[in-house]
CSV table of C-alpha atoms in Angstrom, one decimal:
chain,number,residue,atom,x,y,z
A,1,MET,CA,196.8,173.4,111.3
A,2,PHE,CA,200.2,171.8,111.8
A,3,ASN,CA,202.4,171.9,114.9
A,4,ASN,CA,204.5,169.6,116.9
A,5,ASN,CA,201.5,167.8,118.2
A,6,ASN,CA,200.6,166.8,114.6
A,7,LEU,CA,204.0,165.8,113.2
A,8,LEU,CA,207.5,165.3,114.5
A,9,ARG,CA,210.0,167.4,112.6
A,10,ASN,CA,213.4,169.0,112.9
A,11,VAL,CA,213.9,171.7,110.3
A,12,GLY,CA,217.6,171.7,110.9
A,13,ASP,CA,217.9,168.0,110.2
A,14,GLN,CA,215.6,168.1,107.1
A,15,MET,CA,217.1,171.0,105.3
A,16,LYS,CA,220.7,171.5,104.4
A,17,GLU,CA,222.5,174.3,106.2
A,18,ILE,CA,224.1,176.9,104.0
A,19,LYS,CA,225.7,180.3,104.4
A,20,HIS,CA,224.7,183.4,102.7
A,21,GLY,CA,226.3,183.9,99.3
A,22,ILE,CA,226.2,183.1,95.5
A,23,TYR,CA,226.9,179.5,94.8
A,24,LYS,CA,227.8,177.9,91.5
A,25,ASN,CA,227.4,174.3,90.5
A,26,ILE,CA,224.8,173.4,93.1
A,27,ASP,CA,222.6,170.6,91.7
A,28,ILE,CA,219.0,171.7,91.2
A,29,GLU,CA,217.8,168.8,93.4
A,30,GLU,CA,220.2,169.9,96.2
A,31,TYR,CA,219.0,173.4,95.8
A,32,HIS,CA,215.4,172.4,96.3
A,33,LYS,CA,216.3,170.5,99.5
A,34,SER,CA,218.3,173.3,101.0
A,35,GLN,CA,217.4,175.7,103.8
A,36,GLY,CA,215.4,178.9,103.2
A,37,ILE,CA,212.3,179.9,101.3
A,38,SER,CA,212.1,180.5,97.6
A,39,SER,CA,209.4,182.3,95.5
A,40,SER,CA,207.5,179.0,95.1
A,41,GLY,CA,207.4,178.7,98.8
A,42,ILE,CA,206.4,182.3,99.2
A,43,ASN,CA,203.5,181.7,96.8
A,44,LEU,CA,202.4,178.6,98.7
A,45,ILE,CA,202.7,180.0,102.2
A,46,LEU,CA,200.6,183.1,101.2
A,47,LYS,CA,197.8,180.6,100.2
A,48,SER,CA,198.1,178.4,103.2
A,49,PRO,CA,200.9,178.0,105.8
A,50,ALA,CA,199.6,174.5,106.4
A,51,LYS,CA,200.1,173.6,102.7
A,52,PHE,CA,203.6,175.0,102.8
A,53,TYR,CA,204.5,173.0,105.9
A,54,TYR,CA,203.2,169.8,104.3
A,55,GLN,CA,205.0,170.4,101.1
A,56,TYR,CA,208.4,171.6,102.4
A,57,LEU,CA,208.8,170.6,106.0
A,58,SER,CA,206.7,167.6,107.0
A,59,GLY,CA,208.7,165.0,105.0
A,60,LEU,CA,205.4,163.5,103.9
A,61,ALA,CA,205.0,165.1,100.5
A,62,LYS,CA,206.1,163.0,97.5
A,63,LYS,CA,208.7,164.7,95.3
A,64,GLU,CA,207.7,163.4,91.9
A,65,ASP,CA,208.5,165.1,88.6
A,66,THR,CA,205.5,166.0,86.5
A,67,LYS,CA,205.8,166.0,82.8
A,68,ALA,CA,205.7,169.9,82.9
A,69,THR,CA,208.5,170.0,85.5
A,70,LEU,CA,210.6,167.5,83.5
A,71,TYR,CA,210.0,169.4,80.3
A,72,GLY,CA,210.8,172.8,81.9
A,73,SER,CA,214.1,171.6,83.4
A,74,ALA,CA,215.2,169.9,80.1
A,75,ILE,CA,214.3,173.0,78.0
A,76,HIS,CA,216.3,175.3,80.4
A,77,LEU,CA,219.3,173.0,80.3
A,78,LEU,CA,219.3,172.4,76.6
A,79,ALA,CA,219.0,176.2,75.9
A,80,LEU,CA,221.4,177.5,78.5
A,81,GLU,CA,223.9,174.7,79.1
A,82,PRO,CA,223.6,172.2,76.2
A,83,GLU,CA,227.0,170.7,77.0
A,84,LEU,CA,225.6,169.3,80.2
A,85,PHE,CA,222.4,167.8,78.7
A,86,ASN,CA,223.7,164.3,78.2
A,87,LYS,CA,225.0,164.2,81.8
A,88,LYS,CA,221.4,164.8,83.1
A,89,TYR,CA,219.2,163.0,80.6
A,90,ILE,CA,219.1,159.7,78.6
A,91,VAL,CA,217.0,159.9,75.4
A,92,LEU,CA,215.3,156.6,74.6
A,93,PRO,CA,215.5,155.3,71.0
A,94,GLU,CA,212.8,156.3,68.6
A,95,GLY,CA,210.0,153.7,68.3
A,96,LEU,CA,210.9,151.9,71.5
A,97,ASP,CA,208.1,149.4,72.2
A,98,ARG,CA,208.2,148.2,75.8
A,99,ARG,CA,205.6,145.6,75.0
A,100,THR,CA,208.3,143.6,73.1
A,101,LYS,CA,210.9,141.5,74.8
A,102,GLU,CA,213.7,143.5,73.2
A,103,GLY,CA,212.1,146.9,73.9
A,104,LYS,CA,211.4,146.0,77.5
A,105,ALA,CA,215.0,144.9,78.0
A,106,LEU,CA,216.3,148.1,76.4
A,107,TYR,CA,214.1,150.2,78.6
A,108,GLU,CA,215.1,148.4,81.8
A,109,SER,CA,218.8,148.8,80.9
A,110,ALA,CA,218.4,152.5,80.3
A,111,LEU,CA,216.4,152.9,83.5
A,112,LEU,CA,219.1,151.2,85.5
A,113,HIS,CA,221.8,153.3,83.9
A,114,ALA,CA,219.8,156.4,84.7
A,115,GLU,CA,219.3,155.5,88.3
A,116,LEU,CA,223.0,154.7,88.8
A,117,ASN,CA,224.0,158.0,87.3
A,118,ASN,CA,221.3,160.2,88.7
A,119,GLN,CA,219.8,160.9,85.2
A,120,LYS,CA,216.3,161.1,83.9
A,121,LEU,CA,214.8,159.3,80.9
A,122,LEU,CA,213.2,161.2,78.0
A,123,LYS,CA,211.1,159.7,75.2
A,124,CYS,CA,212.5,160.4,71.8
A,125,GLU,CA,209.3,162.3,70.7
A,126,ASP,CA,209.5,164.4,73.9
A,127,PHE,CA,213.2,165.2,73.2
A,128,LYS,CA,212.3,166.3,69.7
A,129,GLU,CA,209.8,168.8,71.1
A,130,ILE,CA,212.2,170.0,73.8
A,131,SER,CA,214.9,170.5,71.2
A,132,SER,CA,212.6,172.5,69.0
A,133,ILE,CA,211.6,174.8,71.9
A,134,SER,CA,215.2,175.2,73.0
A,135,TYR,CA,216.3,176.0,69.5
A,136,ALA,CA,213.6,178.7,69.3
A,137,ILE,CA,215.0,180.2,72.5
A,138,ARG,CA,218.6,180.1,71.3
A,139,LYS,CA,217.9,181.8,68.0
A,140,ASN,CA,216.1,184.7,69.7
A,141,LYS,CA,218.1,187.9,69.0
A,142,VAL,CA,218.0,189.2,72.5
A,143,PHE,CA,219.1,185.8,73.8
A,144,ILE,CA,222.0,185.6,71.4
A,145,LYS,CA,223.3,189.0,72.4
A,146,LEU,CA,223.1,188.2,76.1
A,147,ILE,CA,224.8,184.8,75.8
A,148,GLU,CA,227.6,186.3,73.7
A,149,SER,CA,228.1,189.1,76.2
A,150,GLY,CA,228.6,186.5,79.0
A,151,GLY,CA,227.0,186.0,82.3
A,152,CYS,CA,226.1,183.6,85.0
A,153,ILE,CA,223.7,180.6,84.5
A,154,GLU,CA,221.6,179.1,87.3
A,155,ASP,CA,223.6,180.3,90.3
A,156,SER,CA,222.0,179.6,93.6
A,157,LEU,CA,221.5,182.7,95.9
A,158,TYR,CA,221.1,182.7,99.6
A,159,TRP,CA,220.6,185.8,101.6
A,160,GLN,CA,218.8,187.1,104.7
A,161,ASP,CA,215.7,189.3,104.6
A,162,PRO,CA,215.9,192.2,107.0
A,163,ASN,CA,213.2,190.4,109.1
A,164,GLY,CA,215.6,187.5,109.6
A,165,SER,CA,214.2,185.0,107.2
A,166,LEU,CA,216.6,183.1,105.0
A,167,LEU,CA,215.6,183.5,101.3
A,168,ARG,CA,216.9,181.7,98.3
A,169,ALA,CA,216.6,182.1,94.5
A,170,ARG,CA,218.0,180.6,91.3
A,171,PRO,CA,218.1,183.0,88.3
A,172,ASP,CA,218.3,181.4,84.9
A,173,PHE,CA,220.8,184.0,83.6
A,174,TYR,CA,222.2,187.3,84.9
A,175,ASN,CA,225.1,189.6,84.3
A,176,ASP,CA,225.9,193.0,85.9
A,177,PHE,CA,222.9,194.7,84.3
A,178,ILE,CA,220.0,192.3,83.8
A,179,VAL,CA,218.4,189.1,85.0
A,180,VAL,CA,216.7,186.9,82.4
A,181,ASP,CA,214.1,184.3,83.2
A,182,ILE,CA,212.9,181.8,80.6
A,183,LYS,CA,209.2,180.9,80.6
A,184,THR,CA,207.3,178.5,78.4
A,185,THR,CA,203.7,179.5,77.8
A,186,GLU,CA,200.6,178.8,75.7
A,187,SER,CA,200.7,182.3,74.2
A,188,ALA,CA,203.6,184.9,74.3
A,189,ALA,CA,201.3,187.7,73.2
A,190,GLU,CA,201.6,190.7,75.5
A,191,GLU,CA,198.0,190.6,76.9
A,192,ASP,CA,198.2,186.8,77.5
A,193,PHE,CA,201.5,186.9,79.2
A,194,GLN,CA,200.3,189.7,81.5
A,195,ARG,CA,197.7,187.2,82.7
A,196,SER,CA,200.5,184.6,83.2
A,197,ILE,CA,202.5,187.0,85.3
A,198,PHE,CA,199.5,187.6,87.5
A,199,ASN,CA,198.3,184.0,87.7
A,200,TYR,CA,201.7,182.5,88.5
A,201,ASN,CA,203.2,185.4,90.5
A,202,TYR,CA,206.2,185.8,88.3
A,203,HIS,CA,206.6,189.4,89.6
A,204,ILE,CA,207.3,187.9,93.1
A,205,GLN,CA,210.0,185.7,91.6
A,206,ALA,CA,211.5,188.7,89.8
A,207,ALA,CA,211.6,190.9,92.9
A,208,MET,CA,213.2,188.2,94.9
A,209,GLN,CA,216.0,187.6,92.4
A,210,LEU,CA,216.7,191.3,91.9
A,211,ASP,CA,216.8,191.9,95.7
A,212,GLY,CA,218.9,188.8,96.3
A,213,LEU,CA,221.5,189.7,93.8
A,214,GLU,CA,221.7,193.3,95.1
A,215,ALA,CA,221.9,192.1,98.7
A,216,LEU,CA,224.9,189.8,97.8
A,217,ASP,CA,226.8,191.9,95.2
A,218,GLY,CA,225.4,195.4,95.6
A,219,LYS,CA,224.4,195.8,91.9
A,220,LYS,CA,221.0,197.0,90.7
A,221,ARG,CA,219.6,195.2,87.6
A,222,THR,CA,216.5,195.1,85.4
A,223,PHE,CA,214.4,192.0,84.9
A,224,CYS,CA,213.4,190.4,81.6
A,225,HIS,CA,211.2,187.4,80.8
A,226,LEU,CA,212.2,185.5,77.6
A,227,VAL,CA,208.9,183.8,76.7
A,228,VAL,CA,208.6,180.9,74.3
A,229,GLU,CA,205.4,179.3,73.1
A,230,LYS,CA,204.9,175.6,73.6
A,231,GLU,CA,203.3,175.0,70.3
A,232,GLN,CA,204.9,175.2,66.9
A,233,PRO,CA,206.3,177.5,65.5
A,234,HIS,CA,207.5,178.3,69.1
A,235,LEU,CA,207.3,182.0,68.8
A,236,THR,CA,209.3,184.0,71.3
A,237,ALA,CA,209.0,187.4,72.9
A,238,CYS,CA,211.0,189.4,75.5
A,239,TYR,CA,209.3,191.5,78.2
A,240,MET,CA,211.0,193.8,80.7
A,241,LEU,CA,209.0,194.0,84.0
A,242,ASP,CA,208.3,197.6,84.9
A,243,GLN,CA,208.9,199.1,88.4
A,244,THR,CA,205.3,198.9,89.4
A,245,ALA,CA,205.3,195.1,88.9
A,246,ILE,CA,208.6,194.8,90.8
A,247,ASP,CA,207.3,196.9,93.7
A,248,ILE,CA,204.2,194.8,94.0
A,249,GLY,CA,206.2,191.6,93.8
A,250,ARG,CA,208.5,192.9,96.5
A,251,ALA,CA,205.6,193.8,98.8
A,252,LYS,CA,204.1,190.3,98.4
A,253,TYR,CA,207.3,188.4,99.0
A,254,LYS,CA,208.0,190.5,102.1
A,255,GLU,CA,204.6,189.6,103.3
A,256,GLY,CA,205.3,185.9,102.7
A,257,SER,CA,208.7,186.1,104.3
A,258,PHE,CA,207.3,187.7,107.5
A,259,LEU,CA,204.6,185.0,107.6
A,260,TYR,CA,207.3,182.3,107.2
A,261,LYS,CA,209.3,183.7,110.1
A,262,GLN,CA,206.3,184.0,112.3
A,263,CYS,CA,205.2,180.4,111.6
A,264,LEU,CA,208.7,179.1,112.3
A,265,GLU,CA,208.9,181.0,115.6
A,266,LEU,CA,205.4,180.0,116.8
A,267,ASP,CA,205.7,176.5,115.2
A,268,ASP,CA,202.1,177.1,114.0
A,269,TRP,CA,201.1,176.5,110.4
A,270,PRO,CA,197.4,177.5,110.0
A,271,GLY,CA,195.1,176.4,107.2
A,272,TYR,CA,192.0,178.1,106.1
A,273,PRO,CA,189.8,179.8,108.8
A,274,GLU,CA,187.6,177.3,110.6
A,275,THR,CA,184.6,179.6,110.7
A,276,ILE,CA,181.6,180.3,108.4
A,277,GLN,CA,182.6,183.2,106.0
A,278,THR,CA,180.5,185.3,103.7
A,279,ILE,CA,181.5,184.9,100.0
A,280,SER,CA,180.5,186.5,96.8
A,281,LEU,CA,181.4,186.5,93.1
A,282,PRO,CA,184.8,187.8,92.0
A,283,ASP,CA,185.3,191.6,91.9
A,284,TRP,CA,186.2,191.4,88.2
A,285,TYR,CA,182.9,189.7,87.4
A,286,LEU,CA,180.8,192.1,89.6
A,287,ARG,CA,182.4,195.1,87.8
A,288,LYS,CA,181.6,193.5,84.4
A,289,VAL,CA,177.9,193.0,85.2
A,290,ALA,CA,177.4,196.3,87.2
């Protein structure tokens, strides 16, 4: 459990103040530092408020890009806003060998340039894979129609839940009728991606983005996942989330939003119950062997 006796904190100092609205051109890193709770935060606080506090409020968690995070951000940018890619990333030369004097000097020069210009380094082989995945997205027929029709890319949304919590979201793409979220996955087959929706709570993210946009501009939209496989030939598929999934996602994010507000007000961030609990096998397994 976390509270003021454990760690000194000042949420107002740690998190950037921002008014409700739709914002363009907010850098993704600034967005992640800003005030409010996103779907990722909702997912974490529902698992453990103590984990949420440590990750988002304590100031102790290290913010390091994993390869998956770096890949995901690069794929989104190259697919949605390719003209901005070179401003955010530096691609290292093919065959760069940091064990050699020349290779080490070239790498250190690129690293210094990246640090000075707030860029990230990509290995050439990684860039080739990212490019291949992004190309698969851009040649998807649904994607082509949406991009040609025009819309908004990675706007940052801030709005207030009726319970008083400040919520935030960042849709990949939306227009007046639809929200599109790009996901990389092992398999884009329908049954496999259904599991991904459940495992990663994509329905919570969808409900938040739909509700956030409606709260800010009054327009109702549908939600679509554009899914691309990580392995060649990078097959794609598009799935429209049905109303049942959206309703369940809405109920879950409302639950997390209320918990967030309660923890803030009480300044109490509990972990797992510190009692002995009875546990069994998962329900799905019990049904299988019954």
